[in-house]
């Protein structure tokens, strides 16, 4: 018997099929495009989400008996909105969570509701990437398309519908839209009235782990799976990553590294704070998360690698960057393509490199880029420490966790052990675990953790800790200059 997890992310779908003993039986990754523009546009085709999911499933299960795949669940990017007509066809490209064109609309929404209404309701402060801003922008700039839209869905809803024909959204993904009240577990009527949309244009609300249905005949034909395969509601990718890493109890802290880098502290109550840490609902009842999203930190490093080091592999770049601790000690990289992130909102300040000297080469900057992502996280952790969360360790997942030098940099800058999970693709594995627990194939999340979550600790290097305490002061001076510019 097998369980299957889909991670429908910003630029790719990852699939993981596991047995109930925690063994990875097959995996796949299928990429799709993200179209960006000079005014903050970041769009994609929602049909790519499903097509890539189908391809990833087919590759992941190619060496196993497909009839034994009994349950599926999803991990999905949050805050990306698909606008669909009555035939379920897109009326325009998806406005993803990275789309920042609606800055003035975000300010207008905050003024309309009051400074902290949206935060206290949804757990997320005002942001051009969320529905109150994006849908207001669409209503004003594309009124005909807005009127034509029958369904406003996010990634989870769309892929679920294509797989099993049910329109439903879990609580963690719903909160990312900023139209869902995390306290009442219902859509916020004031926001819907502001946007001039009715609740019947939105999916029904469900907890994570609810059986939504079996695969449709079309989904079976596309994937080769059987009609007996059950689909369960999933979670926002940061909560799926927490499941995949075993961050399921009060006091755990996860650092997920992808396009964005995200801190998720696990707690037994919702944490609202003056720094706007985002509280949310974990996949298991009575457990919550507290998220800080460092938008674009990973994307900035990936951009630098693809643009300036396109002639070498990431492994080769790693090996060269590992040699550059001393030569790059005055080079400071600020990975702010989406603006200065949590806890400051300065979308107008962009990626910057300071301190370059004639002796520096492109691998010095690569090292500084890796360090810059970690310094940004260290700065964000101060808000958690102020709220009573002083991490004794960090569970690290995602792309940076695969890099030996990057995880060593992280441990030394944070000056705490970094725990690396055996399978760095925690989101897809987390979704598989959700499918297993929800279907009853796995006894509990605690029991699943013993089988799926194998950690290796990376300790801080004492020499690097000393170097980074000095460099942090230099980096923070540049940060303060940019923040106040």
Tab-separated table of C-alpha atoms in Angstrom:
chain	number	residue	atom	x	y	z
A	1	UNK	CA	0.000	0.000	0.000
A	2	UNK	CA	1.352	3.414	-0.968
A	3	UNK	CA	0.653	7.059	-0.137
A	4	UNK	CA	1.381	9.918	-2.505
A	5	UNK	CA	2.176	13.561	-1.813
A	6	UNK	CA	2.085	16.408	-4.329
A	7	UNK	CA	3.897	19.682	-3.689
A	8	UNK	CA	2.558	22.258	-6.161
A	9	UNK	CA	5.050	25.079	-5.740
A	10	UNK	CA	5.927	28.375	-7.365
A	11	UNK	CA	7.970	26.982	-10.244
A	12	UNK	CA	7.515	23.206	-10.113
A	13	UNK	CA	5.510	20.253	-8.884
A	14	UNK	CA	7.233	17.575	-6.836
A	15	UNK	CA	5.678	14.182	-6.255
A	16	UNK	CA	6.690	11.642	-3.619
A	17	UNK	CA	5.256	8.148	-3.267
A	18	UNK	CA	6.049	6.315	-0.032
A	19	UNK	CA	5.182	3.076	1.662
A	20	UNK	CA	3.765	3.056	5.181
A	21	UNK	CA	7.201	2.280	6.648
A	22	UNK	CA	8.599	5.614	5.501
A	23	UNK	CA	10.487	4.374	2.463
A	24	UNK	CA	10.512	6.646	-0.588
A	25	UNK	CA	9.382	4.460	-3.480
A	26	UNK	CA	9.510	7.073	-6.222
A	27	UNK	CA	9.754	10.813	-6.771
A	28	UNK	CA	9.703	13.351	-9.568
A	29	UNK	CA	9.887	17.083	-10.225
A	30	UNK	CA	8.304	18.863	-13.192
A	31	UNK	CA	8.904	22.564	-13.783
A	32	UNK	CA	6.672	25.260	-15.266
A	33	UNK	CA	7.118	28.914	-16.070
A	34	UNK	CA	6.611	32.079	-14.072
A	35	UNK	CA	6.183	35.231	-16.154
A	36	UNK	CA	7.392	38.419	-14.490
A	37	UNK	CA	7.061	42.068	-15.498
A	38	UNK	CA	8.622	45.415	-14.658
A	39	UNK	CA	5.602	46.584	-12.656
A	40	UNK	CA	5.702	43.707	-10.211
A	41	UNK	CA	3.713	41.210	-12.286
A	42	UNK	CA	4.322	37.537	-11.495
A	43	UNK	CA	1.896	35.292	-13.385
A	44	UNK	CA	1.451	31.702	-14.488
A	45	UNK	CA	-1.112	29.447	-16.124
A	46	UNK	CA	-3.158	27.447	-13.597
A	47	UNK	CA	-3.482	24.641	-16.136
A	48	UNK	CA	0.267	24.118	-15.771
A	49	UNK	CA	-0.303	23.183	-12.120
A	50	UNK	CA	-2.469	20.238	-13.091
A	51	UNK	CA	-0.480	19.187	-16.157
A	52	UNK	CA	2.768	19.185	-14.181
A	53	UNK	CA	1.067	17.275	-11.349
A	54	UNK	CA	-0.009	14.578	-13.778
A	55	UNK	CA	3.479	14.276	-15.265
A	56	UNK	CA	5.097	14.161	-11.827
A	57	UNK	CA	2.699	11.452	-10.649
A	58	UNK	CA	3.349	9.345	-13.752
A	59	UNK	CA	7.119	9.483	-13.240
A	60	UNK	CA	6.959	8.918	-9.468
A	61	UNK	CA	4.835	5.757	-9.770
A	62	UNK	CA	6.408	4.279	-12.915
A	63	UNK	CA	8.261	1.508	-11.042
A	64	UNK	CA	5.495	0.474	-8.646
A	65	UNK	CA	2.057	-1.111	-8.860
A	66	UNK	CA	-0.159	1.954	-9.394
A	67	UNK	CA	-3.220	0.170	-8.058
A	68	UNK	CA	-1.577	0.197	-4.623
A	69	UNK	CA	-1.574	4.025	-4.411
A	70	UNK	CA	-4.474	4.418	-1.991
A	71	UNK	CA	-4.356	8.045	-0.816
A	72	UNK	CA	-3.141	11.446	-2.034
A	73	UNK	CA	-2.793	14.800	-0.325
A	74	UNK	CA	-1.337	18.141	-1.378
A	75	UNK	CA	1.159	20.742	-0.320
A	76	UNK	CA	0.617	23.970	-2.248
A	77	UNK	CA	1.967	27.460	-2.717
A	78	UNK	CA	-0.241	29.939	-0.880
A	79	UNK	CA	-1.631	33.280	-1.944
A	80	UNK	CA	-1.775	32.650	-5.710
A	81	UNK	CA	-5.185	33.371	-7.217
A	82	UNK	CA	-6.723	31.780	-10.296
A	83	UNK	CA	-9.736	33.471	-11.923
A	84	UNK	CA	-11.977	31.015	-13.792
A	85	UNK	CA	-15.152	31.268	-15.847
A	86	UNK	CA	-18.253	29.059	-15.579
A	87	UNK	CA	-16.540	26.399	-17.720
A	88	UNK	CA	-13.592	26.342	-15.351
A	89	UNK	CA	-11.332	27.973	-17.934
A	90	UNK	CA	-8.985	30.780	-16.828
A	91	UNK	CA	-10.136	34.288	-17.744
A	92	UNK	CA	-6.599	35.635	-17.195
A	93	UNK	CA	-3.248	34.306	-15.943
A	94	UNK	CA	-2.890	33.515	-12.247
A	95	UNK	CA	-1.748	36.423	-10.087
A	96	UNK	CA	0.753	34.549	-7.936
A	97	UNK	CA	1.830	35.267	-4.368
A	98	UNK	CA	4.879	37.030	-5.838
A	99	UNK	CA	2.738	39.502	-7.816
A	100	UNK	CA	3.246	42.931	-6.237
A	101	UNK	CA	1.616	45.290	-8.735
A	102	UNK	CA	-1.284	46.192	-6.400
A	103	UNK	CA	0.704	48.307	-3.944
A	104	UNK	CA	-1.705	51.256	-3.946
A	105	UNK	CA	-4.678	48.916	-3.550
A	106	UNK	CA	-3.010	47.300	-0.523
A	107	UNK	CA	-2.666	50.710	1.090
A	108	UNK	CA	-6.269	51.533	0.238
A	109	UNK	CA	-7.495	48.296	1.792
A	110	UNK	CA	-5.572	49.009	4.981
A	111	UNK	CA	-7.021	52.507	5.158
A	112	UNK	CA	-10.537	51.162	4.572
A	113	UNK	CA	-10.386	48.468	7.274
A	114	UNK	CA	-8.026	50.150	9.721
A	115	UNK	CA	-4.377	49.434	10.417
A	116	UNK	CA	-4.531	45.951	11.964
A	117	UNK	CA	-7.958	44.621	10.953
A	118	UNK	CA	-6.651	42.356	8.205
A	119	UNK	CA	-3.835	41.052	10.408
A	120	UNK	CA	-6.074	40.336	13.393
A	121	UNK	CA	-8.591	38.623	11.125
A	122	UNK	CA	-6.372	36.525	8.837
A	123	UNK	CA	-3.023	36.446	10.610
A	124	UNK	CA	-1.368	38.331	7.738
A	125	UNK	CA	-0.720	42.069	7.527
A	126	UNK	CA	-1.623	44.114	4.480
A	127	UNK	CA	0.245	43.041	1.366
A	128	UNK	CA	-0.098	43.634	-2.358
A	129	UNK	CA	0.224	39.883	-2.917
A	130	UNK	CA	-3.049	38.964	-1.181
A	131	UNK	CA	-6.633	39.008	-2.471
A	132	UNK	CA	-7.894	42.295	-0.929
A	133	UNK	CA	-5.286	44.133	-3.008
A	134	UNK	CA	-5.112	41.905	-6.104
A	135	UNK	CA	-8.852	41.505	-6.632
A	136	UNK	CA	-9.436	45.214	-6.102
A	137	UNK	CA	-6.762	45.870	-8.735
A	138	UNK	CA	-8.442	43.432	-11.116
A	139	UNK	CA	-11.912	44.883	-10.565
A	140	UNK	CA	-10.624	48.360	-11.459
A	141	UNK	CA	-8.206	47.549	-14.255
A	142	UNK	CA	-9.911	44.530	-15.846
A	143	UNK	CA	-13.620	45.034	-15.090
A	144	UNK	CA	-14.842	42.829	-17.935
A	145	UNK	CA	-12.645	39.935	-16.826
A	146	UNK	CA	-13.652	40.467	-13.202
A	147	UNK	CA	-17.336	40.285	-14.157
A	148	UNK	CA	-16.680	37.147	-16.206
A	149	UNK	CA	-15.037	35.338	-13.287
A	150	UNK	CA	-17.199	32.625	-11.757
A	151	UNK	CA	-14.572	31.183	-9.399
A	152	UNK	CA	-11.724	32.788	-7.454
A	153	UNK	CA	-9.535	29.844	-6.450
A	154	UNK	CA	-6.063	29.219	-5.139
A	155	UNK	CA	-3.592	26.507	-6.096
A	156	UNK	CA	-4.942	23.865	-3.708
A	157	UNK	CA	-8.556	24.346	-4.846
A	158	UNK	CA	-7.766	24.196	-8.544
A	159	UNK	CA	-5.644	21.029	-8.443
A	160	UNK	CA	-8.079	19.310	-6.060
A	161	UNK	CA	-10.976	20.085	-8.403
A	162	UNK	CA	-9.111	18.740	-11.420
A	163	UNK	CA	-8.287	15.539	-9.526
A	164	UNK	CA	-11.586	14.742	-7.785
A	165	UNK	CA	-14.202	17.282	-8.909
A	166	UNK	CA	-14.677	18.915	-5.485
A	167	UNK	CA	-14.092	22.596	-4.688
A	168	UNK	CA	-12.584	22.806	-1.213
A	169	UNK	CA	-9.806	24.682	0.560
A	170	UNK	CA	-8.048	23.859	3.820
A	171	UNK	CA	-7.689	26.417	6.595
A	172	UNK	CA	-3.953	27.079	6.201
A	173	UNK	CA	-4.256	27.919	2.502
A	174	UNK	CA	-7.445	29.924	3.063
A	175	UNK	CA	-5.678	32.179	5.561
A	176	UNK	CA	-3.039	33.028	2.952
A	177	UNK	CA	-5.746	34.665	0.849
A	178	UNK	CA	-6.553	37.216	3.570
A	179	UNK	CA	-10.284	36.705	3.133
A	180	UNK	CA	-10.565	33.987	5.822
A	181	UNK	CA	-10.939	34.582	9.571
A	182	UNK	CA	-8.572	32.248	11.430
A	183	UNK	CA	-10.548	32.670	14.657
A	184	UNK	CA	-14.048	31.915	13.351
A	185	UNK	CA	-12.891	29.568	10.536
A	186	UNK	CA	-15.149	31.352	8.063
A	187	UNK	CA	-14.912	33.839	5.205
A	188	UNK	CA	-14.831	37.435	6.366
A	189	UNK	CA	-17.983	39.185	5.175
A	190	UNK	CA	-16.483	42.683	5.415
A	191	UNK	CA	-13.648	41.780	3.044
A	192	UNK	CA	-15.999	40.062	0.589
A	193	UNK	CA	-18.278	43.125	0.568
A	194	UNK	CA	-15.247	45.362	0.012
A	195	UNK	CA	-14.217	43.251	-2.976
A	196	UNK	CA	-17.797	42.905	-4.247
A	197	UNK	CA	-17.620	39.123	-4.474
A	198	UNK	CA	-19.996	36.585	-2.972
A	199	UNK	CA	-19.093	33.485	-1.010
A	200	UNK	CA	-20.498	31.243	-3.743
A	201	UNK	CA	-17.502	32.208	-5.893
A	202	UNK	CA	-15.177	30.570	-3.369
A	203	UNK	CA	-14.470	26.960	-2.354
A	204	UNK	CA	-15.951	25.418	0.768
A	205	UNK	CA	-13.735	25.546	3.856
A	206	UNK	CA	-12.401	22.352	5.445
A	207	UNK	CA	-9.641	21.330	7.873
A	208	UNK	CA	-6.564	19.581	6.532
A	209	UNK	CA	-6.994	15.839	6.213
A	210	UNK	CA	-10.654	15.663	5.180
A	211	UNK	CA	-11.582	13.092	2.540
A	212	UNK	CA	-12.777	15.085	-0.469
A	213	UNK	CA	-13.470	12.226	-2.856
A	214	UNK	CA	-11.944	9.687	-5.189
A	215	UNK	CA	-10.102	10.414	-8.402
A	216	UNK	CA	-12.324	11.234	-11.361
A	217	UNK	CA	-12.338	9.102	-14.489
A	218	UNK	CA	-10.358	11.823	-16.280
A	219	UNK	CA	-7.747	12.033	-13.518
A	220	UNK	CA	-7.396	8.240	-13.588
A	221	UNK	CA	-6.897	8.321	-17.344
A	222	UNK	CA	-4.300	11.073	-17.002
A	223	UNK	CA	-2.298	9.497	-14.177
A	224	UNK	CA	-2.889	5.775	-14.545
A	225	UNK	CA	-4.114	5.607	-10.944
A	226	UNK	CA	-7.362	3.872	-10.027
A	227	UNK	CA	-10.827	5.208	-9.074
A	228	UNK	CA	-10.259	3.746	-5.600
A	229	UNK	CA	-7.514	6.307	-4.935
A	230	UNK	CA	-8.757	8.765	-2.319
A	231	UNK	CA	-7.913	12.473	-2.175
A	232	UNK	CA	-7.584	14.305	1.157
A	233	UNK	CA	-7.451	18.050	1.755
A	234	UNK	CA	-3.888	19.268	2.110
A	235	UNK	CA	-2.103	22.263	3.563
A	236	UNK	CA	-0.112	25.347	2.706
A	237	UNK	CA	3.413	24.271	1.818
A	238	UNK	CA	4.968	25.577	5.020
A	239	UNK	CA	2.650	23.433	7.116
A	240	UNK	CA	3.225	20.431	4.860
A	241	UNK	CA	6.973	21.002	5.269
A	242	UNK	CA	6.496	21.031	9.033
A	243	UNK	CA	4.793	17.633	8.801
A	244	UNK	CA	7.539	16.320	6.536
A	245	UNK	CA	10.216	17.455	8.994
A	246	UNK	CA	8.441	16.345	12.155
A	247	UNK	CA	7.826	19.907	13.413
A	248	UNK	CA	4.584	18.993	15.140
A	249	UNK	CA	4.943	19.947	18.804
A	250	UNK	CA	5.108	23.137	20.813
A	251	UNK	CA	8.604	24.670	20.665
A	252	UNK	CA	9.711	23.201	17.335
A	253	UNK	CA	11.015	25.668	14.753
A	254	UNK	CA	11.315	25.014	11.031
A	255	UNK	CA	13.352	26.947	8.473
A	256	UNK	CA	12.050	26.066	5.031
A	257	UNK	CA	14.308	27.198	2.178
A	258	UNK	CA	12.835	27.541	-1.277
A	259	UNK	CA	11.983	30.504	-3.495
A	260	UNK	CA	11.140	32.207	-0.224
A	261	UNK	CA	12.708	31.308	3.096
A	262	UNK	CA	10.147	30.832	5.812
A	263	UNK	CA	10.354	30.459	9.584
A	264	UNK	CA	7.544	28.434	11.146
A	265	UNK	CA	7.473	28.169	14.946
A	266	UNK	CA	5.114	25.512	16.255
A	267	UNK	CA	3.046	26.478	19.287
A	268	UNK	CA	-0.048	25.505	21.251
A	269	UNK	CA	-1.875	28.813	20.701
A	270	UNK	CA	-2.124	31.466	18.004
A	271	UNK	CA	0.685	33.985	18.227
A	272	UNK	CA	-0.183	37.549	17.228
A	273	UNK	CA	2.657	40.036	17.735
A	274	UNK	CA	3.674	43.647	17.171
A	275	UNK	CA	6.153	42.366	14.564
A	276	UNK	CA	3.253	40.780	12.642
A	277	UNK	CA	4.360	37.183	12.967
A	278	UNK	CA	1.641	35.285	11.085
A	279	UNK	CA	-0.324	32.784	13.209
A	280	UNK	CA	-2.015	29.922	11.422
A	281	UNK	CA	-3.694	26.574	11.856
A	282	UNK	CA	-1.501	23.474	11.707
A	283	UNK	CA	-2.726	20.218	10.187
A	284	UNK	CA	-3.472	18.578	13.544
A	285	UNK	CA	-6.195	19.980	15.783
A	286	UNK	CA	-4.946	22.124	18.658
A	287	UNK	CA	-1.564	22.915	17.086
A	288	UNK	CA	-0.667	26.223	15.446
A	289	UNK	CA	2.137	27.760	13.470
A	290	UNK	CA	3.732	31.200	13.644
A	291	UNK	CA	5.208	32.172	10.288
A	292	UNK	CA	7.583	34.833	9.041
A	293	UNK	CA	8.107	34.811	5.285
A	294	UNK	CA	11.369	36.139	3.883
A	295	UNK	CA	10.065	36.657	0.367
A	296	UNK	CA	12.493	35.918	-2.434
A	297	UNK	CA	15.582	35.108	-0.315
A	298	UNK	CA	16.180	31.845	-2.120
A	299	UNK	CA	15.121	33.310	-5.460
A	300	UNK	CA	17.798	36.005	-5.193
A	301	UNK	CA	20.560	33.437	-4.675
A	302	UNK	CA	19.187	31.293	-7.503
A	303	UNK	CA	19.101	34.367	-9.767
A	304	UNK	CA	22.722	35.163	-8.979
A	305	UNK	CA	23.797	31.575	-9.637
A	306	UNK	CA	21.864	31.401	-12.936
A	307	UNK	CA	23.027	34.825	-14.118
A	308	UNK	CA	26.640	35.061	-12.976
A	309	UNK	CA	27.617	31.400	-12.565
A	310	UNK	CA	25.676	29.761	-15.355
A	311	UNK	CA	28.801	27.958	-16.578
A	312	UNK	CA	29.190	25.904	-13.390
A	313	UNK	CA	26.942	23.536	-11.450
A	314	UNK	CA	25.550	24.356	-8.019
A	315	UNK	CA	27.935	21.766	-6.572
A	316	UNK	CA	30.920	23.488	-8.190
A	317	UNK	CA	29.656	26.873	-6.983
A	318	UNK	CA	29.352	25.394	-3.474
A	319	UNK	CA	32.923	24.110	-3.518
A	320	UNK	CA	34.291	27.488	-4.597
A	321	UNK	CA	32.087	29.427	-2.163
A	322	UNK	CA	33.326	27.211	0.672
A	323	UNK	CA	36.827	28.648	0.149
A	324	UNK	CA	35.655	32.269	0.295
A	325	UNK	CA	34.817	32.897	3.974
A	326	UNK	CA	37.821	35.178	4.465
A	327	UNK	CA	37.970	36.864	1.057
A	328	UNK	CA	34.230	37.635	1.151
A	329	UNK	CA	34.144	38.855	4.747
A	330	UNK	CA	33.380	42.463	3.784
A	331	UNK	CA	30.977	41.653	0.926
A	332	UNK	CA	27.343	41.980	2.034
A	333	UNK	CA	24.497	40.690	-0.102
A	334	UNK	CA	20.892	41.749	0.612
A	335	UNK	CA	18.437	39.333	-1.126
A	336	UNK	CA	15.525	41.741	-1.482
A	337	UNK	CA	14.024	41.226	-4.946
A	338	UNK	CA	10.598	41.421	-3.256
A	339	UNK	CA	11.685	44.355	-1.105
A	340	UNK	CA	12.947	44.286	2.478
A	341	UNK	CA	10.998	41.439	4.100
A	342	UNK	CA	9.774	40.693	7.603
A	343	UNK	CA	9.690	42.492	9.973
A	344	UNK	CA	9.951	45.616	7.780
A	345	UNK	CA	7.757	46.362	4.790
A	346	UNK	CA	9.835	48.235	2.192
A	347	UNK	CA	8.824	46.783	-1.197
A	348	UNK	CA	10.686	49.605	-2.948
A	349	UNK	CA	14.137	48.526	-1.673
A	350	UNK	CA	15.631	45.874	-3.921
A	351	UNK	CA	18.527	43.410	-3.966
A	352	UNK	CA	21.810	45.144	-3.171
A	353	UNK	CA	25.485	44.189	-2.851
A	354	UNK	CA	27.750	46.327	-0.658
A	355	UNK	CA	31.456	46.180	0.127
A	356	UNK	CA	32.865	44.879	-3.149
A	357	UNK	CA	36.607	45.429	-3.651
A	358	UNK	CA	38.859	44.803	-6.629
A	359	UNK	CA	40.149	41.499	-5.264
A	360	UNK	CA	36.653	40.019	-4.998
A	361	UNK	CA	35.466	37.570	-7.633
A	362	UNK	CA	32.066	36.131	-8.530
A	363	UNK	CA	32.416	33.268	-6.040
A	364	UNK	CA	32.952	35.766	-3.227
A	365	UNK	CA	29.579	37.236	-4.131
A	366	UNK	CA	28.044	33.745	-4.255
A	367	UNK	CA	29.285	33.145	-0.707
A	368	UNK	CA	27.931	36.540	0.357
A	369	UNK	CA	24.561	35.719	-1.243
A	370	UNK	CA	24.306	32.513	0.800
A	371	UNK	CA	25.283	34.425	3.926
A	372	UNK	CA	22.834	37.229	3.119
A	373	UNK	CA	19.877	34.845	3.132
A	374	UNK	CA	20.997	33.553	6.549
A	375	UNK	CA	21.620	37.018	8.010
A	376	UNK	CA	18.112	37.971	6.914
A	377	UNK	CA	16.751	34.975	8.834
A	378	UNK	CA	18.891	35.834	11.880
A	379	UNK	CA	17.419	39.341	11.857
A	380	UNK	CA	13.897	37.925	11.652
A	381	UNK	CA	14.557	35.537	14.562
A	382	UNK	CA	14.987	38.525	16.854
A	383	UNK	CA	11.214	39.076	16.608
A	384	UNK	CA	10.587	35.497	17.726
A	385	UNK	CA	13.028	35.838	20.586
A	386	UNK	CA	11.162	38.992	21.623
A	387	UNK	CA	7.922	36.994	21.615
A	388	UNK	CA	9.433	34.262	23.785
A	389	UNK	CA	10.712	31.843	21.113
A	390	UNK	CA	14.477	31.410	21.484
A	391	UNK	CA	15.294	28.405	19.290
A	392	UNK	CA	17.679	25.793	20.642
A	393	UNK	CA	17.903	24.343	17.152
A	394	UNK	CA	16.436	24.822	13.700
A	395	UNK	CA	15.005	22.111	11.482
A	396	UNK	CA	16.092	23.042	7.941
A	397	UNK	CA	14.402	21.793	4.784
A	398	UNK	CA	14.395	22.659	1.096
A	399	UNK	CA	17.058	23.481	-1.456
A	400	UNK	CA	19.607	25.139	0.833
A	401	UNK	CA	19.492	22.102	3.130
A	402	UNK	CA	21.031	20.076	0.282
A	403	UNK	CA	24.123	22.311	0.241
A	404	UNK	CA	26.802	21.303	2.803
A	405	UNK	CA	28.358	24.769	2.882
A	406	UNK	CA	25.029	26.613	3.045
A	407	UNK	CA	23.757	24.626	6.031
A	408	UNK	CA	27.115	25.142	7.762
A	409	UNK	CA	26.789	28.877	7.137
A	410	UNK	CA	23.254	28.768	8.588
A	411	UNK	CA	24.339	26.919	11.744
A	412	UNK	CA	27.255	29.303	12.301
A	413	UNK	CA	25.315	32.526	11.698
A	414	UNK	CA	22.396	31.412	13.902
A	415	UNK	CA	24.892	29.843	16.362
A	416	UNK	CA	22.559	26.905	16.993
A	417	UNK	CA	22.545	23.340	15.663
A	418	UNK	CA	20.753	22.945	12.332
A	419	UNK	CA	18.868	19.685	11.933
A	420	UNK	CA	18.707	18.354	8.383
A	421	UNK	CA	16.018	15.871	7.403
A	422	UNK	CA	17.073	12.861	5.361
A	423	UNK	CA	14.712	13.851	2.551
A	424	UNK	CA	15.155	17.563	1.922
A	425	UNK	CA	11.920	17.670	-0.146
A	426	UNK	CA	9.846	17.889	3.005
A	427	UNK	CA	6.731	19.368	1.389
A	428	UNK	CA	5.914	16.430	-0.881
A	429	UNK	CA	6.822	13.899	1.812
A	430	UNK	CA	4.750	15.888	4.315
A	431	UNK	CA	1.787	15.728	1.947
A	432	UNK	CA	2.256	11.966	1.672
A	433	UNK	CA	2.283	11.670	5.468
A	434	UNK	CA	-0.950	13.705	5.609
A	435	UNK	CA	-2.521	11.276	3.143
A	436	UNK	CA	-1.372	8.357	5.267
A	437	UNK	CA	-2.617	9.696	8.609
A	438	UNK	CA	-5.884	11.001	7.158
A	439	UNK	CA	-6.682	7.692	5.472
A	440	UNK	CA	-5.777	5.647	8.529
A	441	UNK	CA	-2.854	3.941	6.810
A	442	UNK	CA	-0.575	5.625	9.372
A	443	UNK	CA	-1.582	5.570	13.023
A	444	UNK	CA	-0.706	9.181	13.918
A	445	UNK	CA	1.632	12.043	13.099
A	446	UNK	CA	3.780	11.089	16.088
A	447	UNK	CA	4.073	7.509	14.861
A	448	UNK	CA	4.748	8.710	11.299
A	449	UNK	CA	7.533	10.935	12.606
A	450	UNK	CA	9.448	7.938	13.898
A	451	UNK	CA	9.402	6.386	10.419
A	452	UNK	CA	9.738	9.384	8.115
A	453	UNK	CA	11.700	12.044	10.033
A	454	UNK	CA	15.367	11.116	10.280
A	455	UNK	CA	17.480	14.123	11.288
A	456	UNK	CA	21.227	14.838	11.103
A	457	UNK	CA	22.569	17.742	13.177
A	458	UNK	CA	25.023	20.292	11.768
A	459	UNK	CA	26.818	22.096	14.600
A	460	UNK	CA	28.024	25.684	14.457
A	461	UNK	CA	31.704	26.060	13.537
A	462	UNK	CA	33.477	28.080	16.284
A	463	UNK	CA	35.771	29.920	13.850
A	464	UNK	CA	32.886	30.808	11.565
A	465	UNK	CA	30.783	31.910	14.539
A	466	UNK	CA	33.514	34.397	15.454
A	467	UNK	CA	33.818	35.630	11.869
A	468	UNK	CA	30.044	35.997	11.492
A	469	UNK	CA	29.574	37.899	14.745
A	470	UNK	CA	31.872	40.546	13.261
A	471	UNK	CA	30.342	40.380	9.799
A	472	UNK	CA	26.809	40.596	11.207
A	473	UNK	CA	27.611	44.072	12.535
A	474	UNK	CA	28.756	45.151	9.059
A	475	UNK	CA	25.720	43.515	7.412
A	476	UNK	CA	23.309	45.164	9.857
A	477	UNK	CA	24.783	48.625	9.193
A	478	UNK	CA	23.997	48.159	5.511
A	479	UNK	CA	20.550	46.787	6.376
A	480	UNK	CA	19.741	49.821	8.504
A	481	UNK	CA	20.942	52.129	5.743
A	482	UNK	CA	18.709	50.423	3.178
A	483	UNK	CA	15.743	50.253	5.568
A	484	UNK	CA	15.963	53.979	6.302
A	485	UNK	CA	16.769	55.101	2.765
